[in-house]
Amino acid sequence: MLNMPAHITASTGLDALTHAIECYTCAYAQPWPDAVALWAIETLAQWLPIAFAQGQNQEARYKVAMAAMLAGMSYGTESAGAVHAMSQTAGGYFDLPHGVLTAALLPPVMAFNYLGEPHKYARIALAMGEDTRGLSVFEAAELAVESVTRFVETLEIPTLTELGIKQEDVPMLAQLAFDDPQTIGNPRDLTLESYLQIYNSCFE
Ligand SMILES: [Fe+2]
């Protein structure tokens, strides 16, 4: 992993972060995968930027690999949600790397989903290293969305437009995501309209 390019470190690391966040908040969440997923979120928040910036940093590589494995264990025990329903289907259609699309779609899906699990989103803000003292649960949950959005930007993930996806593709992509089985575990009810809303928010 020491010679893995920075952009692949970023996209695969953010895929692991997505596994942890989607599993922690999914409809099938259970206590032990919750604990494992939270540890993975906290560790990735702390170490992924260092692995991105210093590819040869062995401690950072170790921490990110451990977090990716534990996030994968929670994913394997439960399910994911709308981010994976969208990234799996769009990635198949456009032949784009899974981690890049997943990372690009994580912030807009979190902005849609936080109302479904506000307490858990507030806990994600803490795991991301944010100071939530004095905030209401909903304010802290919104802070989790802001925090992950900044994190994805910091790791230089391209936008859907930069990936060559056009807004006119949205109705087709929304239908593909809606038909994906991962839709079922999402923390907020999803309709076809929800996917249109999330996808369109990427083009604002
Ligand atoms: Fe994934």
GROMACS .gro file of C-alpha atoms and ligand atoms in nm:
model
  205
    1MET     CA    1   0.000   0.000   0.000
    2LEU     CA    2   0.295   0.236   0.053
    3ASN     CA    3   0.310   0.317  -0.320
    4MET     CA    4  -0.063   0.344  -0.374
    5PRO     CA    5  -0.135   0.679  -0.547
    6ALA     CA    6  -0.292   0.949  -0.328
    7HIS     CA    7  -0.617   0.965  -0.529
    8ILE     CA    8  -0.673   0.588  -0.486
    9THR     CA    9  -0.589   0.618  -0.115
   10ALA     CA   10  -0.859   0.888  -0.094
   11SER     CA   11  -1.132   0.710  -0.288
   12THR     CA   12  -1.085   0.365  -0.133
   13GLY     CA   13  -1.053   0.519   0.215
   14LEU     CA   14  -1.374   0.715   0.163
   15ASP     CA   15  -1.547   0.397   0.042
   16ALA     CA   16  -1.448   0.244   0.379
   17LEU     CA   17  -1.583   0.554   0.559
   18THR     CA   18  -1.908   0.512   0.365
   19HIS     CA   19  -1.932   0.145   0.466
   20ALA     CA   20  -1.898   0.250   0.830
   21ILE     CA   21  -2.147   0.541   0.811
   22GLU     CA   22  -2.407   0.349   0.610
   23CYS     CA   23  -2.385   0.042   0.836
   24TYR     CA   24  -2.394   0.247   1.157
   25THR     CA   25  -2.715   0.417   1.044
   26CYS     CA   26  -2.882   0.137   0.846
   27ALA     CA   27  -3.214  -0.023   0.929
   28TYR     CA   28  -3.042  -0.346   1.044
   29ALA     CA   29  -2.796  -0.177   1.282
   30GLN     CA   30  -2.689  -0.383   1.585
   31PRO     CA   31  -2.470  -0.294   1.887
   32TRP     CA   32  -2.143  -0.469   1.799
   33PRO     CA   33  -2.121  -0.356   1.436
   34ASP     CA   34  -2.219  -0.007   1.563
   35ALA     CA   35  -1.914  -0.005   1.792
   36VAL     CA   36  -1.686  -0.131   1.516
   37ALA     CA   37  -1.824   0.118   1.262
   38LEU     CA   38  -1.782   0.410   1.502
   39TRP     CA   39  -1.421   0.312   1.565
   40ALA     CA   40  -1.367   0.299   1.189
   41ILE     CA   41  -1.521   0.646   1.137
   42GLU     CA   42  -1.308   0.797   1.414
   43THR     CA   43  -0.991   0.630   1.287
   44LEU     CA   44  -1.048   0.725   0.923
   45ALA     CA   45  -1.127   1.086   1.022
   46GLN     CA   46  -0.795   1.100   1.202
   47TRP     CA   47  -0.566   0.899   0.973
   48LEU     CA   48  -0.698   0.901   0.616
   49PRO     CA   49  -0.583   1.260   0.548
   50ILE     CA   50  -0.235   1.164   0.671
   51ALA     CA   51  -0.223   0.850   0.452
   52PHE     CA   52  -0.338   1.071   0.161
   53ALA     CA   53  -0.071   1.334   0.225
   54GLN     CA   54   0.211   1.096   0.328
   55GLY     CA   55   0.180   0.773   0.134
   56GLN     CA   56   0.489   0.627   0.302
   57ASN     CA   57   0.359   0.684   0.656
   58GLN     CA   58   0.329   0.326   0.783
   59GLU     CA   59   0.125   0.412   1.092
   60ALA     CA   60  -0.131   0.594   0.878
   61ARG     CA   61  -0.145   0.305   0.629
   62TYR     CA   62  -0.192   0.057   0.915
   63LYS     CA   63  -0.469   0.259   1.079
   64VAL     CA   64  -0.656   0.310   0.749
   65ALA     CA   65  -0.623  -0.060   0.659
   66MET     CA   66  -0.751  -0.165   1.003
   67ALA     CA   67  -1.042   0.080   0.981
   68ALA     CA   68  -1.125  -0.043   0.628
   69MET     CA   69  -1.130  -0.403   0.749
   70LEU     CA   70  -1.353  -0.326   1.048
   71ALA     CA   71  -1.585  -0.111   0.837
   72GLY     CA   72  -1.602  -0.407   0.596
   73MET     CA   73  -1.691  -0.642   0.882
   74SER     CA   74  -1.980  -0.418   0.983
   75TYR     CA   75  -2.086  -0.396   0.617
   76GLY     CA   76  -2.068  -0.776   0.585
   77THR     CA   77  -2.287  -0.818   0.892
   78GLU     CA   78  -2.551  -0.566   0.789
   79SER     CA   79  -2.614  -0.368   0.474
   80ALA     CA   80  -2.546  -0.025   0.333
   81GLY     CA   81  -2.795   0.231   0.202
   82ALA     CA   82  -2.860   0.491  -0.066
   83VAL     CA   83  -2.495   0.580  -0.130
   84HIS     CA   84  -2.420   0.224  -0.237
   85ALA     CA   85  -2.752   0.186  -0.420
   86MET     CA   86  -2.648   0.489  -0.627
   87SER     CA   87  -2.273   0.429  -0.666
   88GLN     CA   88  -2.305   0.060  -0.757
   89THR     CA   89  -2.557   0.126  -1.029
   90ALA     CA   90  -2.407   0.449  -1.171
   91GLY     CA   91  -2.058   0.295  -1.152
   92GLY     CA   92  -2.177  -0.003  -1.352
   93TYR     CA   93  -2.347   0.213  -1.613
   94PHE     CA   94  -2.059   0.459  -1.664
   95ASP     CA   95  -1.774   0.219  -1.578
   96LEU     CA   96  -1.641   0.456  -1.309
   97PRO     CA   97  -1.435   0.351  -1.002
   98HIS     CA   98  -1.655   0.247  -0.709
   99GLY     CA   99  -1.468   0.446  -0.445
  100VAL     CA  100  -1.472   0.772  -0.640
  101LEU     CA  101  -1.847   0.761  -0.705
  102THR     CA  102  -1.921   0.646  -0.351
  103ALA     CA  103  -1.716   0.932  -0.207
  104ALA     CA  104  -1.882   1.188  -0.435
  105LEU     CA  105  -2.231   1.066  -0.339
  106LEU     CA  106  -2.176   1.032   0.039
  107PRO     CA  107  -2.229   1.404   0.128
  108PRO     CA  108  -2.554   1.456  -0.070
  109VAL     CA  109  -2.700   1.130   0.066
  110MET     CA  110  -2.606   1.228   0.424
  111ALA     CA  111  -2.775   1.566   0.372
  112PHE     CA  112  -3.091   1.375   0.280
  113ASN     CA  113  -3.061   1.100   0.544
  114TYR     CA  114  -2.972   1.277   0.870
  115LEU     CA  115  -3.337   1.334   0.963
  116GLY     CA  116  -3.386   0.956   0.973
  117GLU     CA  117  -3.122   0.894   1.242
  118PRO     CA  118  -3.045   1.232   1.406
  119HIS     CA  119  -2.897   1.085   1.725
  120LYS     CA  120  -2.662   0.860   1.534
  121TYR     CA  121  -2.566   1.143   1.301
  122ALA     CA  122  -2.486   1.357   1.606
  123ARG     CA  123  -2.256   1.077   1.724
  124ILE     CA  124  -2.093   1.068   1.378
  125ALA     CA  125  -2.008   1.439   1.419
  126LEU     CA  126  -1.818   1.351   1.737
  127ALA     CA  127  -1.642   1.060   1.567
  128MET     CA  128  -1.538   1.300   1.288
  129GLY     CA  129  -1.368   1.510   1.556
  130GLU     CA  130  -1.625   1.792   1.572
  131ASP     CA  131  -1.709   1.980   1.892
  132THR     CA  132  -2.083   1.932   1.948
  133ARG     CA  133  -2.101   2.087   2.295
  134GLY     CA  134  -2.396   2.325   2.325
  135LEU     CA  135  -2.560   2.199   2.006
  136SER     CA  136  -2.902   2.040   1.981
  137VAL     CA  137  -2.918   1.686   1.842
  138PHE     CA  138  -3.032   1.821   1.505
  139GLU     CA  139  -2.759   2.085   1.494
  140ALA     CA  140  -2.499   1.819   1.574
  141ALA     CA  141  -2.648   1.590   1.308
  142GLU     CA  142  -2.621   1.871   1.051
  143LEU     CA  143  -2.262   1.924   1.163
  144ALA     CA  144  -2.188   1.560   1.075
  145VAL     CA  145  -2.308   1.629   0.719
  146GLU     CA  146  -2.095   1.947   0.697
  147SER     CA  147  -1.795   1.769   0.842
  148VAL     CA  148  -1.806   1.477   0.596
  149THR     CA  149  -1.870   1.719   0.306
  150ARG     CA  150  -1.553   1.914   0.394
  151PHE     CA  151  -1.362   1.589   0.445
  152VAL     CA  152  -1.453   1.464   0.095
  153GLU     CA  153  -1.354   1.802  -0.055
  154THR     CA  154  -1.024   1.798   0.132
  155LEU     CA  155  -0.943   1.460  -0.021
  156GLU     CA  156  -0.997   1.610  -0.369
  157ILE     CA  157  -1.279   1.385  -0.488
  158PRO     CA  158  -1.416   1.498  -0.828
  159THR     CA  159  -1.778   1.607  -0.867
  160LEU     CA  160  -2.027   1.410  -1.077
  161THR     CA  161  -1.989   1.672  -1.352
  162GLU     CA  162  -1.612   1.628  -1.347
  163LEU     CA  163  -1.672   1.252  -1.377
  164GLY     CA  164  -1.866   1.311  -1.699
  165ILE     CA  165  -2.216   1.255  -1.559
  166LYS     CA  166  -2.478   1.500  -1.690
  167GLN     CA  167  -2.795   1.621  -1.523
  168GLU     CA  168  -2.994   1.474  -1.814
  169ASP     CA  169  -2.873   1.128  -1.695
  170VAL     CA  170  -3.042   1.180  -1.356
  171PRO     CA  171  -3.386   1.024  -1.428
  172MET     CA  172  -3.222   0.705  -1.560
  173LEU     CA  173  -2.971   0.691  -1.270
  174ALA     CA  174  -3.244   0.755  -1.011
  175GLN     CA  175  -3.448   0.463  -1.147
  176LEU     CA  176  -3.144   0.230  -1.138
  177ALA     CA  177  -3.070   0.329  -0.776
  178PHE     CA  178  -3.434   0.288  -0.673
  179ASP     CA  179  -3.434  -0.068  -0.811
  180ASP     CA  180  -3.111  -0.159  -0.623
  181PRO     CA  181  -3.159  -0.387  -0.317
  182GLN     CA  182  -2.943  -0.161  -0.093
  183THR     CA  183  -3.225   0.094  -0.099
  184ILE     CA  184  -3.406  -0.115   0.163
  185GLY     CA  185  -3.158  -0.058   0.449
  186ASN     CA  186  -3.146   0.320   0.413
  187PRO     CA  187  -3.220   0.518   0.734
  188ARG     CA  188  -3.473   0.745   0.560
  189ASP     CA  189  -3.759   0.621   0.341
  190LEU     CA  190  -3.667   0.646  -0.025
  191THR     CA  191  -3.891   0.696  -0.325
  192LEU     CA  192  -3.793   0.749  -0.684
  193GLU     CA  193  -3.846   1.121  -0.616
  194SER     CA  194  -3.591   1.103  -0.329
  195TYR     CA  195  -3.323   0.975  -0.566
  196LEU     CA  196  -3.409   1.247  -0.817
  197GLN     CA  197  -3.375   1.505  -0.537
  198ILE     CA  198  -3.038   1.367  -0.418
  199TYR     CA  199  -2.894   1.339  -0.768
  200ASN     CA  200  -3.017   1.685  -0.871
  201SER     CA  201  -2.859   1.836  -0.558
  202CYS     CA  202  -2.521   1.729  -0.702
  203PHE     CA  203  -2.573   1.969  -0.993
  204GLU     CA  204  -2.671   2.281  -0.794
  205FE      FE  205  -1.834   0.036  -0.113
   0.00000   0.00000   0.00000
